[in-house]
Amino acid sequence: MAEVVLAVTGGIAAYKSIDVMRILQKRGHGVSVLLTPNAERFVTPGTFAALSGRPVGRSLFPHEEAGVVDYDHLDFARRADVVLVCPATANTLAEMAHGLAGGLVGTTLLAFDGPVLVAPAMNPRMLAHPATVANLRTLRGRGVTVIPPADGLLADGDVGAGRLADPVDVCDAVERALTSESAEGAEGTAAPSAHDLAGIRVVITAGGTQEPIDAVRFVGNRSSGKMGWAVAAEARHRGADVTVLACNVTLPRVPGITYVDTPTAADLHAATVAAMPSCDVLVMAAAVADFRPAGEAPGKIDKSGSDALELRLEKTPDILTEVTAGRRDGQVIVGFAAEHGQAGLERARAKRRRKGVDVLVHNDIARTGIGFGSDRNAITIIGPGDAEEAVAEASKAECARRIWNVVVPLARRG
Ligand code: C5P
């Protein structure tokens, strides 16, 4: 699951960028949208704000816009894993080739050093003009991926090359760019190959369990499943055979990944134990209830006639400890631990030793605004052995890449 910044520029094909956004979302990616002033002549900020659930970037000076200031001029560059310009007009391509930053799209592109894709769409003669040809060559030379426009009848009646590529092809190109980016690895780490998990069976637990009190009430936690989803998407990108044991996660499901719903700790326990014989790497990212009501009351507990309700909670089995103790040679096991502050990091180190896992990913829940429910996280990857790697605040997709960069060599050894 990656964070895609979709820059929509002003051409008639702008309406197709709505399809592109929906497809990316269905595939599990987060999408934030930038609109140039000319794009707003074809599509409205309201459409994208409603469909993306995020503020739409419209200008370098949002405080001058009516309404709330929701972003600053570098926010989009900071949050992006990939920037897609779709459709890209001849004018935008020329601006990009010259590094012009007079608008929010140009500024975002100059401030961003990750993968950039452009999906040109324009009249065939504009596309064939030596200026546009030279601009595209310049951009390709800088590593920008150009998604070739298709041939056909254009909105202005001309026939030829210049139609925006099919939205599915555009989204495939974005995912390929993310895969090859993750294959380049993080700074200072060995570059893994794009399919370095091919043939490896990965089981990932995600979300938070809900433990029934009665037929309608439960004891739950704040886990959204986003971190587990990101770990699963990255494993799939790297070619793994991925099964997700999903605890109450409402995020979109990604084609090519197998999902098993495991709402309670008991369901997750049974499914994890059942999955272990055919699993090479287990990543326990789910927030499993440590305690659950001792016995589910039949029906709905009646509140009349009592001012208080006493719940007796019993401890749940520690799934991670149990499956780690029973693992076969070569199986790699990764746990997660949400702990508070610096003392929490120490507890996480001790937890890794106690639970016997190869790698434990610590996230500091004392930090506000990231972690539970957020698209971003800050983690410390503890293990294998004495190795430890801190990932400062980053998208959950980036955290997932860094985790796999550590785990892949262990999985391939097994
Ligand atoms: O001990 P703590 O709950 O902090 O450990 C967190 C790790 O243990 C996570 O990987 C979580 O998925 C796993 N866990 C488990 N069974 C439980 C509680 C936690 O497998 N009952």
Short mmCIF file of C-alpha atoms in Angstrom, two decimals, residues 9-187:
data_model
loop_
_atom_site.label_atom_id
_atom_site.label_comp_id
_atom_site.label_asym_id
_atom_site.label_seq_id
_atom_site.Cartn_x
_atom_site.Cartn_y
_atom_site.Cartn_z
CA THR A 9 -3.48 18.95 -15.25
CA GLY A 10 -5.79 20.77 -17.65
CA GLY A 11 -6.94 18.64 -20.55
CA ILE A 12 -10.22 16.99 -21.52
CA ALA A 13 -8.82 13.62 -20.34
CA ALA A 14 -8.83 15.01 -16.77
CA TYR A 15 -12.12 13.24 -16.09
CA LYS A 16 -10.36 9.88 -16.61
CA SER A 17 -8.10 10.66 -13.65
CA ILE A 18 -11.13 9.92 -11.45
CA ASP A 19 -11.03 6.32 -12.74
CA VAL A 20 -7.29 6.21 -12.14
CA MET A 21 -7.80 7.33 -8.55
CA ARG A 22 -10.55 4.76 -7.92
CA ILE A 23 -8.47 1.91 -9.32
CA LEU A 24 -5.47 2.87 -7.21
CA GLN A 25 -7.68 3.05 -4.13
CA LYS A 26 -9.23 -0.36 -4.89
CA ARG A 27 -5.71 -1.76 -5.07
CA GLY A 28 -5.12 -0.49 -1.54
CA HIS A 29 -3.17 2.71 -2.20
CA GLY A 30 -3.79 6.08 -0.60
CA VAL A 31 -4.32 8.85 -3.17
CA SER A 32 -3.93 12.60 -2.65
CA VAL A 33 -4.84 14.87 -5.55
CA LEU A 34 -3.35 18.09 -6.91
CA LEU A 35 -5.29 20.12 -9.45
CA THR A 36 -3.83 22.87 -11.63
CA PRO A 37 -6.09 25.89 -12.25
CA ASN A 38 -6.69 24.66 -15.81
CA ALA A 39 -7.59 21.17 -14.56
CA GLU A 40 -10.33 22.81 -12.49
CA ARG A 41 -11.96 23.89 -15.76
CA PHE A 42 -12.61 20.20 -16.47
CA VAL A 43 -13.02 18.56 -13.06
CA THR A 44 -13.82 20.00 -9.64
CA PRO A 45 -11.87 19.90 -6.36
CA GLY A 46 -15.09 18.80 -4.65
CA THR A 47 -15.20 15.58 -6.66
CA PHE A 48 -11.67 14.62 -5.69
CA ALA A 49 -11.99 15.75 -2.07
CA ALA A 50 -15.13 13.63 -1.65
CA LEU A 51 -13.69 10.56 -3.37
CA SER A 52 -10.23 10.73 -1.80
CA GLY A 53 -11.38 11.88 1.63
CA ARG A 54 -8.39 14.24 1.70
CA PRO A 55 -7.75 17.91 1.04
CA VAL A 56 -7.10 18.65 -2.63
CA GLY A 57 -3.95 20.66 -3.37
CA ARG A 58 -4.90 23.63 -5.55
CA SER A 59 -2.37 26.41 -5.05
CA LEU A 60 0.88 27.42 -3.43
CA PHE A 61 -1.04 29.77 -1.18
CA PRO A 62 -3.83 27.72 0.39
CA HIS A 63 -4.38 30.35 3.09
CA GLU A 64 -5.67 32.64 0.33
CA GLU A 65 -8.29 30.08 -0.66
CA ALA A 66 -11.72 30.22 0.91
CA GLY A 67 -12.04 27.76 3.78
CA VAL A 68 -9.54 26.01 5.97
CA VAL A 69 -5.79 25.89 5.35
CA ASP A 70 -5.25 22.15 5.17
CA TYR A 71 -1.75 21.88 3.72
CA ASP A 72 1.46 23.75 3.10
CA HIS A 73 3.26 23.88 -0.25
CA LEU A 74 5.58 20.96 0.52
CA ASP A 75 3.11 18.61 2.25
CA PHE A 76 2.39 16.59 -0.87
CA ALA A 77 6.07 16.06 -1.71
CA ARG A 78 6.70 14.91 1.87
CA ARG A 79 3.91 12.38 1.93
CA ALA A 80 4.32 10.86 -1.57
CA ASP A 81 5.84 7.48 -2.34
CA VAL A 82 5.20 8.15 -6.02
CA VAL A 83 3.90 11.11 -8.05
CA LEU A 84 1.74 10.49 -11.11
CA VAL A 85 0.92 13.38 -13.48
CA CYS A 86 -2.27 12.27 -15.25
CA PRO A 87 -3.20 13.60 -17.66
CA ALA A 88 0.00 15.49 -18.41
CA THR A 89 -0.56 18.36 -20.85
CA ALA A 90 2.07 19.67 -23.28
CA ASN A 91 2.39 22.75 -21.06
CA THR A 92 2.98 20.71 -17.89
CA LEU A 93 5.59 18.56 -19.65
CA ALA A 94 7.37 21.76 -20.77
CA GLU A 95 7.26 23.13 -17.21
CA MET A 96 8.60 19.88 -15.82
CA ALA A 97 11.40 19.73 -18.38
CA HIS A 98 12.49 23.23 -17.31
CA GLY A 99 12.00 22.68 -13.58
CA LEU A 100 9.44 25.45 -13.29
CA ALA A 101 7.86 25.66 -9.85
CA GLY A 102 5.37 28.50 -10.24
CA GLY A 103 2.47 26.28 -9.17
CA LEU A 104 1.81 23.56 -6.61
CA VAL A 105 2.39 20.71 -9.12
CA GLY A 106 5.78 22.06 -10.22
CA THR A 107 6.84 22.75 -6.63
CA THR A 108 5.79 19.28 -5.49
CA LEU A 109 7.74 17.68 -8.35
CA LEU A 110 10.91 19.65 -7.59
CA ALA A 111 10.72 18.86 -3.88
CA PHE A 112 10.16 15.13 -4.47
CA ASP A 113 12.98 12.69 -5.14
CA GLY A 114 11.03 9.43 -5.57
CA PRO A 115 9.54 7.88 -8.72
CA VAL A 116 7.60 10.19 -11.07
CA LEU A 117 5.33 9.07 -13.91
CA VAL A 118 3.63 11.15 -16.57
CA ALA A 119 0.66 10.06 -18.68
CA PRO A 120 0.57 12.53 -21.56
CA ALA A 121 -2.71 13.33 -23.31
CA MET A 122 -3.03 15.93 -26.01
CA ASN A 123 -3.73 16.60 -29.67
CA PRO A 124 -1.51 14.36 -31.94
CA ARG A 125 0.19 17.35 -33.57
CA MET A 126 1.07 18.83 -30.19
CA LEU A 127 2.48 15.46 -29.13
CA ALA A 128 4.54 15.21 -32.33
CA HIS A 129 5.85 18.78 -32.09
CA PRO A 130 9.65 18.83 -31.71
CA ALA A 131 9.30 20.87 -28.48
CA THR A 132 7.12 18.20 -26.83
CA VAL A 133 9.29 15.38 -28.20
CA ALA A 134 12.39 17.09 -26.75
CA ASN A 135 10.68 17.69 -23.39
CA LEU A 136 9.66 14.04 -23.12
CA ARG A 137 13.21 12.99 -24.00
CA THR A 138 14.57 15.29 -21.27
CA LEU A 139 12.17 13.87 -18.70
CA ARG A 140 12.97 10.26 -19.65
CA GLY A 141 16.67 11.10 -19.32
CA ARG A 142 15.96 12.20 -15.73
CA GLY A 143 14.32 8.90 -14.88
CA VAL A 144 10.69 9.98 -15.30
CA THR A 145 8.48 7.14 -16.58
CA VAL A 146 6.44 8.18 -19.60
CA ILE A 147 3.25 6.13 -19.98
CA PRO A 148 2.72 6.13 -23.74
CA PRO A 149 -0.52 7.66 -24.97
CA ALA A 150 -2.78 5.48 -27.09
CA ASP A 151 -3.81 5.95 -30.75
CA GLY A 152 -7.38 6.76 -31.68
CA LEU A 153 -10.00 9.42 -32.18
CA LEU A 154 -9.42 12.42 -29.95
CA ALA A 155 -11.99 14.72 -28.38
CA ASP A 156 -11.05 17.48 -30.83
CA GLY A 157 -11.79 15.22 -33.83
CA ASP A 158 -8.18 14.49 -34.78
CA VAL A 159 -7.05 10.91 -35.11
CA GLY A 160 -3.63 9.69 -34.00
CA ALA A 161 -1.49 9.25 -30.90
CA GLY A 162 -2.47 11.40 -27.94
CA ARG A 163 -5.31 9.68 -26.12
CA LEU A 164 -4.62 9.11 -22.44
CA ALA A 165 -3.46 5.53 -21.83
CA ASP A 166 -6.08 3.17 -20.38
CA PRO A 167 -6.52 3.91 -16.63
CA VAL A 168 -5.73 0.27 -15.74
CA ASP A 169 -2.46 0.49 -17.69
CA VAL A 170 -1.66 3.77 -15.93
CA CYS A 171 -2.18 2.12 -12.51
CA ASP A 172 -0.12 -0.92 -13.52
CA ALA A 173 2.72 1.43 -14.48
CA VAL A 174 2.49 3.14 -11.06
CA GLU A 175 2.72 -0.20 -9.28
CA ARG A 176 5.67 -1.29 -11.45
CA ALA A 177 7.47 1.96 -10.59
CA LEU A 178 6.87 1.32 -6.88
CA THR A 179 8.16 -2.23 -7.17
CA SER A 180 11.36 -1.21 -8.90
CA GLU A 181 11.78 1.62 -6.40
CA SER A 182 11.48 -0.83 -3.51
CA ALA A 183 13.95 -3.05 -5.36
CA GLU A 184 16.50 -0.26 -5.18
CA GLY A 185 16.38 -0.64 -1.42
CA ALA A 186 16.90 1.87 1.33
CA GLU A 187 20.03 3.97 1.63
#
